[in-house]
mmCIF file of C-alpha atoms and ligand atoms in Angstrom:
data_model
loop_
_atom_site.group_PDB
_atom_site.id
_atom_site.type_symbol
_atom_site.label_atom_id
_atom_site.label_comp_id
_atom_site.label_asym_id
_atom_site.label_seq_id
_atom_site.Cartn_x
_atom_site.Cartn_y
_atom_site.Cartn_z
ATOM 1 C CA MET A 1 -3.169 61.830 40.372
ATOM 2 C CA LYS A 2 -4.914 58.558 38.818
ATOM 3 C CA ALA A 3 -8.505 58.966 38.663
ATOM 4 C CA THR A 4 -11.077 55.863 38.330
ATOM 5 C CA VAL A 5 -14.446 56.950 36.907
ATOM 6 C CA LEU A 6 -17.473 54.689 37.787
ATOM 7 C CA SER A 7 -19.721 55.340 34.571
ATOM 8 C CA GLY A 8 -23.212 54.793 33.095
ATOM 9 C CA GLY A 9 -23.682 56.292 29.161
ATOM 10 C CA VAL A 10 -24.320 60.633 28.779
ATOM 11 C CA GLY A 11 -24.344 61.728 32.361
ATOM 12 C CA GLY A 12 -21.420 59.726 32.415
ATOM 13 C CA ALA A 13 -19.515 61.248 29.325
ATOM 14 C CA ARG A 14 -20.647 63.956 29.931
ATOM 15 C CA PHE A 15 -18.771 64.591 33.821
ATOM 16 C CA LEU A 16 -16.067 62.647 32.069
ATOM 17 C CA ARG A 17 -15.931 65.607 28.945
ATOM 18 C CA GLY A 18 -15.447 68.452 32.284
ATOM 19 C CA LEU A 19 -12.761 65.325 34.074
ATOM 20 C CA VAL A 20 -9.764 64.822 31.077
ATOM 21 C CA ALA A 21 -10.188 68.658 30.396
ATOM 22 C CA VAL A 22 -8.186 69.146 33.550
ATOM 23 C CA VAL A 23 -6.981 66.228 34.605
ATOM 24 C CA ASP A 24 -4.166 64.438 32.350
ATOM 25 C CA PRO A 25 -6.940 61.630 30.576
ATOM 26 C CA ASP A 26 -3.753 58.985 30.399
ATOM 27 C CA ASN A 27 -4.268 59.067 33.991
ATOM 28 C CA VAL A 28 -8.153 58.754 33.631
ATOM 29 C CA ALA A 29 -9.848 54.846 33.986
ATOM 30 C CA ILE A 30 -13.115 54.388 33.529
ATOM 31 C CA VAL A 31 -15.204 51.058 34.336
ATOM 32 C CA GLY A 32 -18.434 51.370 32.465
ATOM 33 C CA ASN A 33 -21.923 49.742 32.929
ATOM 34 C CA VAL A 34 -22.766 47.294 30.300
ATOM 35 C CA ALA A 35 -25.665 45.127 31.614
ATOM 36 C CA ASP A 36 -27.885 47.522 29.289
ATOM 37 C CA ASP A 37 -26.008 45.864 26.308
ATOM 38 C CA ILE A 38 -28.173 44.768 24.043
ATOM 39 C CA GLU A 39 -28.376 42.675 20.928
ATOM 40 C CA VAL A 40 -30.690 44.029 17.838
ATOM 41 C CA LEU A 41 -30.265 42.903 14.607
ATOM 42 C CA GLY A 42 -27.608 39.700 15.249
ATOM 43 C CA LEU A 43 -25.152 43.036 16.572
ATOM 44 C CA HIS A 44 -23.939 43.798 19.774
ATOM 45 C CA VAL A 45 -24.591 46.741 21.417
ATOM 46 C CA SER A 46 -22.765 48.767 23.996
ATOM 47 C CA PRO A 47 -25.135 51.482 25.119
ATOM 48 C CA ASP A 48 -22.943 53.426 27.618
ATOM 49 C CA LEU A 49 -19.345 52.185 26.225
ATOM 50 C CA ASP A 50 -20.965 53.763 22.787
ATOM 51 C CA SER A 51 -22.301 57.014 24.479
ATOM 52 C CA ILE A 52 -18.662 57.569 27.251
ATOM 53 C CA LEU A 53 -16.522 56.980 23.286
ATOM 54 C CA TYR A 54 -18.401 59.332 21.193
ATOM 55 C CA ALA A 55 -18.542 62.381 23.976
ATOM 56 C CA LEU A 56 -14.809 61.672 24.555
ATOM 57 C CA ALA A 57 -14.048 61.274 20.828
ATOM 58 C CA GLY A 58 -16.687 64.342 20.110
ATOM 59 C CA LEU A 59 -18.339 62.386 17.924
ATOM 60 C CA ALA A 60 -21.790 62.853 19.697
ATOM 61 C CA ASP A 61 -24.846 63.947 18.888
ATOM 62 C CA GLU A 62 -25.570 66.310 22.104
ATOM 63 C CA GLU A 63 -28.696 68.097 20.622
ATOM 64 C CA ARG A 64 -30.624 64.162 20.133
ATOM 65 C CA GLY A 65 -28.153 63.488 23.578
ATOM 66 C CA TRP A 66 -27.490 59.650 22.791
ATOM 67 C CA GLY A 67 -25.796 58.830 19.631
ATOM 68 C CA ARG A 68 -22.917 60.083 16.828
ATOM 69 C CA ALA A 69 -23.795 63.544 15.398
ATOM 70 C CA ARG A 70 -24.940 64.032 11.288
ATOM 71 C CA GLU A 71 -26.327 60.588 11.685
ATOM 72 C CA THR A 72 -28.849 58.826 8.847
ATOM 73 C CA TRP A 73 -30.985 56.115 9.108
ATOM 74 C CA ASN A 74 -30.591 54.535 5.756
ATOM 75 C CA ALA A 75 -30.071 50.883 7.143
ATOM 76 C CA LEU A 76 -32.630 50.972 10.072
ATOM 77 C CA ALA A 77 -34.912 52.004 7.634
ATOM 78 C CA THR A 78 -34.566 48.843 5.092
ATOM 79 C CA ALA A 79 -34.259 46.322 7.960
ATOM 80 C CA GLU A 80 -37.632 47.635 9.094
ATOM 81 C CA ALA A 81 -38.603 47.512 5.232
ATOM 82 C CA PHE A 82 -36.955 44.393 4.612
ATOM 83 C CA GLY A 83 -39.700 43.241 7.737
ATOM 84 C CA GLY A 84 -36.799 43.391 10.733
ATOM 85 C CA GLU A 85 -36.921 45.425 14.260
ATOM 86 C CA ALA A 86 -36.252 48.354 14.061
ATOM 87 C CA TRP A 87 -37.519 49.557 17.561
ATOM 88 C CA PHE A 88 -33.649 50.228 19.143
ATOM 89 C CA LYS A 89 -32.827 52.854 17.536
ATOM 90 C CA LEU A 90 -28.986 52.349 15.539
ATOM 91 C CA GLY A 91 -28.303 55.466 12.742
ATOM 92 C CA ASP A 92 -25.765 54.335 9.851
ATOM 93 C CA ARG A 93 -22.679 55.443 11.249
ATOM 94 C CA ASP A 94 -23.395 53.522 15.145
ATOM 95 C CA ILE A 95 -23.686 50.803 13.553
ATOM 96 C CA GLY A 96 -20.401 50.904 11.952
ATOM 97 C CA LEU A 97 -19.130 50.880 15.063
ATOM 98 C CA HIS A 98 -21.252 47.309 15.359
ATOM 99 C CA LEU A 99 -20.042 45.611 12.895
ATOM 100 C CA VAL A 100 -16.128 45.997 14.422
ATOM 101 C CA ARG A 101 -17.282 45.061 17.959
ATOM 102 C CA THR A 102 -19.730 42.591 16.605
ATOM 103 C CA GLN A 103 -17.425 40.735 14.258
ATOM 104 C CA ALA A 104 -14.766 40.894 17.014
ATOM 105 C CA LEU A 105 -16.847 39.248 19.417
ATOM 106 C CA ARG A 106 -17.246 36.422 17.659
ATOM 107 C CA GLU A 107 -14.034 35.568 16.834
ATOM 108 C CA GLY A 108 -13.399 35.399 20.361
ATOM 109 C CA ALA A 109 -12.626 38.496 21.329
ATOM 110 C CA THR A 110 -13.355 40.092 24.378
ATOM 111 C CA LEU A 111 -15.280 43.238 25.580
ATOM 112 C CA THR A 112 -12.448 44.442 27.246
ATOM 113 C CA GLU A 113 -10.589 43.712 24.061
ATOM 114 C CA VAL A 114 -12.598 45.567 21.354
ATOM 115 C CA THR A 115 -13.146 47.810 23.391
ATOM 116 C CA ALA A 116 -9.731 48.745 24.118
ATOM 117 C CA ARG A 117 -8.938 48.732 19.965
ATOM 118 C CA LEU A 118 -12.568 50.787 19.457
ATOM 119 C CA ALA A 119 -11.620 53.758 21.811
ATOM 120 C CA ARG A 120 -7.761 53.019 20.469
ATOM 121 C CA ALA A 121 -9.056 54.148 16.614
ATOM 122 C CA ALA A 122 -11.279 56.922 18.082
ATOM 123 C CA GLY A 123 -8.238 58.304 19.568
ATOM 124 C CA LEU A 124 -9.197 57.913 22.766
ATOM 125 C CA ARG A 125 -5.909 58.444 25.224
ATOM 126 C CA CYS A 126 -8.262 57.724 28.209
ATOM 127 C CA THR A 127 -8.193 54.263 29.572
ATOM 128 C CA LEU A 128 -11.923 52.624 28.666
ATOM 129 C CA LEU A 129 -13.184 49.647 30.541
ATOM 130 C CA PRO A 130 -16.652 47.296 30.451
ATOM 131 C CA ALA A 131 -17.684 46.898 34.113
ATOM 132 C CA THR A 132 -17.275 42.871 33.567
ATOM 133 C CA ASP A 133 -16.977 40.662 30.139
ATOM 134 C CA ASP A 134 -20.053 38.630 31.717
ATOM 135 C CA PRO A 135 -23.480 38.759 30.448
ATOM 136 C CA LEU A 136 -24.957 40.781 33.001
ATOM 137 C CA ARG A 137 -27.954 42.514 32.245
ATOM 138 C CA THR A 138 -30.323 44.689 34.237
ATOM 139 C CA PHE A 139 -34.047 43.748 34.796
ATOM 140 C CA ILE A 140 -36.692 45.502 35.596
ATOM 141 C CA GLU A 141 -40.145 44.283 37.578
ATOM 142 C CA SER A 142 -43.100 46.560 37.390
ATOM 143 C CA PRO A 143 -47.034 46.163 37.977
ATOM 144 C CA ALA A 144 -47.071 45.424 33.954
ATOM 145 C CA GLY A 145 -44.835 42.520 34.418
ATOM 146 C CA THR A 146 -40.718 41.974 34.226
ATOM 147 C CA PHE A 147 -39.071 43.434 31.515
ATOM 148 C CA ALA A 148 -35.525 43.453 29.587
ATOM 149 C CA PHE A 149 -33.994 46.433 30.689
ATOM 150 C CA GLN A 150 -34.265 47.947 26.954
ATOM 151 C CA THR A 151 -37.092 46.918 26.865
ATOM 152 C CA TRP A 152 -38.745 48.991 29.751
ATOM 153 C CA PHE A 153 -35.834 51.786 28.996
ATOM 154 C CA VAL A 154 -36.203 52.105 25.428
ATOM 155 C CA ALA A 155 -39.510 49.857 24.177
ATOM 156 C CA ARG A 156 -41.952 51.481 27.056
ATOM 157 C CA GLY A 157 -40.962 55.019 27.338
ATOM 158 C CA HIS A 158 -39.720 53.768 30.612
ATOM 159 C CA ARG A 159 -43.216 54.180 31.760
ATOM 160 C CA ASP A 160 -44.455 51.330 33.885
ATOM 161 C CA ASP A 161 -43.038 52.346 37.772
ATOM 162 C CA VAL A 162 -40.352 49.863 38.849
ATOM 163 C CA GLY A 163 -40.879 47.864 41.782
ATOM 164 C CA ALA A 164 -37.866 45.988 41.843
ATOM 165 C CA VAL A 165 -34.303 46.199 39.928
ATOM 166 C CA HIS A 166 -32.615 42.750 38.982
ATOM 167 C CA TYR A 167 -28.764 42.342 37.505
ATOM 168 C CA ALA A 168 -29.037 39.140 35.941
ATOM 169 C CA GLY A 169 -25.706 36.707 35.782
ATOM 170 C CA ALA A 170 -24.191 39.384 38.785
ATOM 171 C CA PRO A 171 -22.829 36.374 41.379
ATOM 172 C CA GLU A 172 -20.785 34.888 38.494
ATOM 173 C CA ALA A 173 -19.995 38.054 37.530
ATOM 174 C CA ARG A 174 -16.161 39.124 37.648
ATOM 175 C CA ALA A 175 -14.350 42.627 37.311
ATOM 176 C CA ALA A 176 -13.117 42.592 33.565
ATOM 177 C CA HIS A 177 -9.153 42.113 33.459
ATOM 178 C CA GLY A 178 -8.075 45.675 34.122
ATOM 179 C CA VAL A 179 -11.076 46.621 36.612
ATOM 180 C CA LEU A 180 -10.205 45.535 39.726
ATOM 181 C CA ALA A 181 -5.748 47.239 38.811
ATOM 182 C CA ALA A 182 -7.629 50.519 37.546
ATOM 183 C CA ILE A 183 -9.966 51.192 41.239
ATOM 184 C CA ASP A 184 -6.879 49.891 43.558
ATOM 185 C CA GLU A 185 -4.206 52.031 41.872
ATOM 186 C CA ALA A 186 -6.956 55.259 41.807
ATOM 187 C CA ASP A 187 -5.905 58.327 43.525
ATOM 188 C CA VAL A 188 -9.725 59.206 43.839
ATOM 189 C CA ILE A 189 -12.395 57.684 42.751
ATOM 190 C CA VAL A 190 -15.707 59.113 41.330
ATOM 191 C CA ILE A 191 -19.437 58.313 40.707
ATOM 192 C CA ALA A 192 -20.033 60.155 37.731
ATOM 193 C CA PRO A 193 -23.429 61.416 37.764
ATOM 194 C CA SER A 194 -25.531 58.678 36.368
ATOM 195 C CA ASN A 195 -28.834 56.379 37.155
ATOM 196 C CA PRO A 196 -27.889 54.729 40.323
ATOM 197 C CA TYR A 197 -29.916 51.319 39.960
ATOM 198 C CA VAL A 198 -29.291 51.173 35.914
ATOM 199 C CA SER A 199 -26.550 52.930 35.565
ATOM 200 C CA ILE A 200 -24.266 52.225 38.962
ATOM 201 C CA GLY A 201 -26.295 49.947 40.247
ATOM 202 C CA PRO A 202 -25.291 46.261 37.755
ATOM 203 C CA ILE A 203 -21.803 47.951 38.553
ATOM 204 C CA LEU A 204 -21.220 46.773 42.658
ATOM 205 C CA ALA A 205 -23.217 44.143 41.427
ATOM 206 C CA VAL A 206 -20.396 42.240 40.628
ATOM 207 C CA ASP A 207 -18.372 41.249 44.291
ATOM 208 C CA ASP A 208 -14.957 41.910 43.208
ATOM 209 C CA ILE A 209 -16.111 45.637 42.126
ATOM 210 C CA ARG A 210 -17.847 46.502 44.802
ATOM 211 C CA ALA A 211 -15.237 45.286 47.564
ATOM 212 C CA ALA A 212 -12.430 45.885 45.466
ATOM 213 C CA LEU A 213 -13.872 50.031 46.521
ATOM 214 C CA ALA A 214 -15.464 49.078 49.906
ATOM 215 C CA ARG A 215 -12.008 48.752 51.016
ATOM 216 C CA ARG A 216 -10.194 51.264 48.923
ATOM 217 C CA ARG A 217 -7.397 53.089 50.829
ATOM 218 C CA VAL A 218 -8.361 56.827 49.035
ATOM 219 C CA PRO A 219 -11.914 58.355 48.977
ATOM 220 C CA CYS A 220 -13.971 57.863 46.666
ATOM 221 C CA VAL A 221 -16.612 61.030 45.532
ATOM 222 C CA ALA A 222 -19.768 60.327 43.875
ATOM 223 C CA VAL A 223 -22.108 63.172 41.701
ATOM 224 C CA SER A 224 -25.600 64.061 41.996
ATOM 225 C CA PRO A 225 -27.385 62.847 39.156
ATOM 226 C CA LEU A 226 -30.047 64.859 40.558
ATOM 227 C CA VAL A 227 -30.839 68.553 40.837
ATOM 228 C CA ASP A 228 -33.422 69.803 42.697
ATOM 229 C CA GLY A 229 -34.332 66.807 43.546
ATOM 230 C CA ARG A 230 -35.228 65.863 39.870
ATOM 231 C CA ALA A 231 -32.970 64.123 37.368
ATOM 232 C CA VAL A 232 -31.857 65.998 34.698
ATOM 233 C CA LYS A 233 -32.962 63.633 31.865
ATOM 234 C CA GLY A 234 -34.169 59.554 32.485
ATOM 235 C CA PRO A 235 -36.049 58.014 35.467
ATOM 236 C CA ALA A 236 -33.446 58.352 38.527
ATOM 237 C CA ASP A 237 -35.821 60.565 40.121
ATOM 238 C CA ARG A 238 -39.142 58.286 39.604
ATOM 239 C CA MET A 239 -36.682 55.112 40.734
ATOM 240 C CA LEU A 240 -34.910 56.935 43.957
ATOM 241 C CA ALA A 241 -38.327 57.802 44.607
ATOM 242 C CA ARG A 242 -40.222 54.635 45.067
ATOM 243 C CA LEU A 243 -36.970 52.775 45.523
ATOM 244 C CA ALA A 244 -35.084 54.538 48.097
ATOM 245 C CA GLY A 245 -38.424 56.738 49.401
ATOM 246 C CA GLY A 246 -36.762 60.082 47.970
ATOM 247 C CA THR A 247 -35.283 62.322 46.462
ATOM 248 C CA THR A 248 -32.682 63.831 48.629
ATOM 249 C CA PRO A 249 -29.324 63.610 49.027
ATOM 250 C CA ALA A 250 -29.769 61.651 51.869
ATOM 251 C CA HIS A 251 -31.414 59.423 49.408
ATOM 252 C CA VAL A 252 -28.886 58.992 46.910
ATOM 253 C CA ALA A 253 -26.098 58.649 48.845
ATOM 254 C CA SER A 254 -28.130 55.294 50.313
ATOM 255 C CA CYS A 255 -27.572 53.936 47.565
ATOM 256 C CA TYR A 256 -23.895 54.221 48.031
ATOM 257 C CA THR A 257 -23.444 53.207 51.837
ATOM 258 C CA GLY A 258 -20.127 52.032 53.178
ATOM 259 C CA LEU A 259 -18.737 53.172 49.244
ATOM 260 C CA ILE A 260 -18.115 57.175 49.396
ATOM 261 C CA ASP A 261 -16.387 59.530 51.176
ATOM 262 C CA ALA A 262 -18.365 62.013 50.292
ATOM 263 C CA LEU A 263 -21.174 63.705 47.631
ATOM 264 C CA VAL A 264 -21.488 66.230 45.057
ATOM 265 C CA ILE A 265 -25.580 67.873 45.040
ATOM 266 C CA ASP A 266 -26.586 70.400 43.900
ATOM 267 C CA GLU A 267 -26.964 74.629 44.850
ATOM 268 C CA ALA A 268 -30.434 73.959 44.360
ATOM 269 C CA ASP A 269 -30.737 70.352 46.718
ATOM 270 C CA ALA A 270 -30.464 71.136 50.926
ATOM 271 C CA PRO A 271 -27.604 70.088 52.267
ATOM 272 C CA ALA A 272 -27.869 67.659 54.845
ATOM 273 C CA GLU A 273 -25.947 65.388 57.355
ATOM 274 C CA LEU A 274 -25.609 61.898 55.906
ATOM 275 C CA ALA A 275 -25.270 59.026 57.366
ATOM 276 C CA GLY A 276 -21.659 57.162 57.426
ATOM 277 C CA GLY A 277 -19.793 60.324 58.099
ATOM 278 C CA VAL A 278 -20.410 61.227 53.770
ATOM 279 C CA ARG A 279 -19.320 64.715 53.913
ATOM 280 C CA THR A 280 -21.851 66.687 50.690
ATOM 281 C CA VAL A 281 -19.696 69.092 49.507
ATOM 282 C CA VAL A 282 -22.320 72.087 47.394
ATOM 283 C CA ALA A 283 -21.685 72.801 43.646
ATOM 284 C CA ARG A 284 -23.341 73.470 40.810
ATOM 285 C CA THR A 285 -23.554 70.697 38.406
ATOM 286 C CA LEU A 286 -25.217 70.541 35.570
ATOM 287 C CA MET A 287 -23.034 70.359 32.707
ATOM 288 C CA HIS A 288 -24.307 72.537 29.982
ATOM 289 C CA ASP A 289 -21.638 73.689 29.133
ATOM 290 C CA GLU A 290 -18.202 73.132 28.856
ATOM 291 C CA GLU A 291 -17.122 75.699 31.209
ATOM 292 C CA ALA A 292 -19.507 74.059 34.021
ATOM 293 C CA ARG A 293 -17.875 70.405 33.182
ATOM 294 C CA ARG A 294 -14.894 71.639 33.530
ATOM 295 C CA ARG A 295 -16.142 73.650 37.206
ATOM 296 C CA LEU A 296 -17.829 70.119 38.420
ATOM 297 C CA ALA A 297 -14.105 68.221 37.499
ATOM 298 C CA LEU A 298 -12.741 70.771 39.411
ATOM 299 C CA ALA A 299 -15.365 70.526 42.749
ATOM 300 C CA VAL A 300 -15.251 66.574 42.337
ATOM 301 C CA LEU A 301 -11.250 66.495 42.525
ATOM 302 C CA ASP A 302 -11.355 69.165 45.310
ATOM 303 C CA ALA A 303 -13.779 66.967 47.504
ATOM 304 C CA ALA A 304 -11.134 64.046 47.140
ATOM 305 C CA GLY A 305 -8.787 66.453 48.589
ATOM 306 C CA THR A 306 -6.665 65.528 44.701
ATOM 307 C CA PRO A 307 -6.852 68.933 43.233
ATOM 308 C CA ALA A 308 -5.600 68.637 39.305
HETATM 309 P P1 GDP B 401 -27.666 56.619 30.930
HETATM 310 O O1 GDP B 401 -26.879 55.111 30.639
HETATM 311 O O2 GDP B 401 -27.324 57.389 28.894
HETATM 312 O O3 GDP B 401 -29.205 56.796 31.093
HETATM 313 O O4 GDP B 401 -26.642 57.874 31.657
HETATM 314 P P2 GDP B 401 -26.598 57.384 32.745
HETATM 315 O O5 GDP B 401 -26.998 56.597 33.523
HETATM 316 O O6 GDP B 401 -24.651 58.053 33.547
HETATM 317 O O7 GDP B 401 -26.954 59.379 32.675
HETATM 318 C C1 GDP B 401 -27.687 59.459 33.604
HETATM 319 C C2 GDP B 401 -28.570 60.675 34.269
HETATM 320 O O8 GDP B 401 -27.696 61.259 34.459
HETATM 321 C C3 GDP B 401 -29.586 61.292 34.436
HETATM 322 O O9 GDP B 401 -30.216 61.198 36.011
HETATM 323 C C4 GDP B 401 -29.368 62.639 35.118
HETATM 324 O O10 GDP B 401 -30.020 62.819 35.963
HETATM 325 C C5 GDP B 401 -27.896 62.823 35.132
HETATM 326 N N1 GDP B 401 -27.715 64.141 34.328
HETATM 327 C C6 GDP B 401 -28.211 64.352 33.255
HETATM 328 N N2 GDP B 401 -27.723 65.355 32.666
HETATM 329 C C7 GDP B 401 -26.445 66.132 34.330
HETATM 330 C C8 GDP B 401 -26.270 66.908 34.735
HETATM 331 O O11 GDP B 401 -25.339 68.200 33.630
HETATM 332 N N3 GDP B 401 -26.276 66.644 36.528
HETATM 333 C C9 GDP B 401 -26.271 66.318 36.556
HETATM 334 N N4 GDP B 401 -25.377 66.508 38.344
HETATM 335 N N5 GDP B 401 -26.562 65.192 37.217
HETATM 336 C C10 GDP B 401 -27.305 64.980 34.993
HETATM 337 CA CA1 CA B 402 -27.431 52.646 29.761
#
């Protein structure tokens, strides 16, 4: 049973930890968002790919919710003392990974190649793929102006209301090597409980990825990132309210029109008739511990009709 998962960072990573606990990780392929990648202090940082890698390798800091456990911050403090930028937090251990990635990219490796190397070095058995190797970047349009994603999200604490989201580079971007095959050869496709606009949106903005999903012959199941109409963390609920007009399961499903067969929603949300014959499946979607993560993964496979 092969599963391919479209994923952002933290929410996607939580889901993936449950999935690899219930299916053979050798049969899991992950298509990760790269549109919030950023260059910091000369280093290429891929926050979503790294959240996944750290989570699956058991290296993530679960309390802080991002970055690595047992982290220290000497390099960043030193950079700041010497007048370097320090608003984007990079820990010492994290920087070690970014150094290796950045060197490989400068030597001509693709992001796909270097991501595979990093994943292997971290002991991952599943396949971790960036959605694209082409430059694809999310921009947020707000009353205060248009901001690069991390400027809005981190530097401005995502306080500006979002009028529109756009994905620079999307028209030219092609799926990275392995992505279309992973979708075409999957027995089940999952859209993780990630932010529909800034994590999954950029992946679906790559035309050939969207087309591969649209022509699927296997079930595609999305998991809602909302519980009781609210994001567990981050701006997904505010974005849905403004950009989709509400935070019900129907509003979440409207982000994935024509691309999903079922939407897994939380017990706290009201099941609804969804457009396009999309089924709602009710589960407990809060992934607060290992057991909850496993249970959600099993519910998703069950919703797809492919029990583990
Ligand atoms: P990011 O790229 O690091 O921002 O992470 P994602 O886009 O992958 O995930 C962010 C989303 O995960 C947020 O909208 C959260 O509401 C959602 N999320 C986080 N934890 C949980 C959880 O336990 N259950 C559900 N259903 N959603 C979650
Ligand atoms: Ca992200």
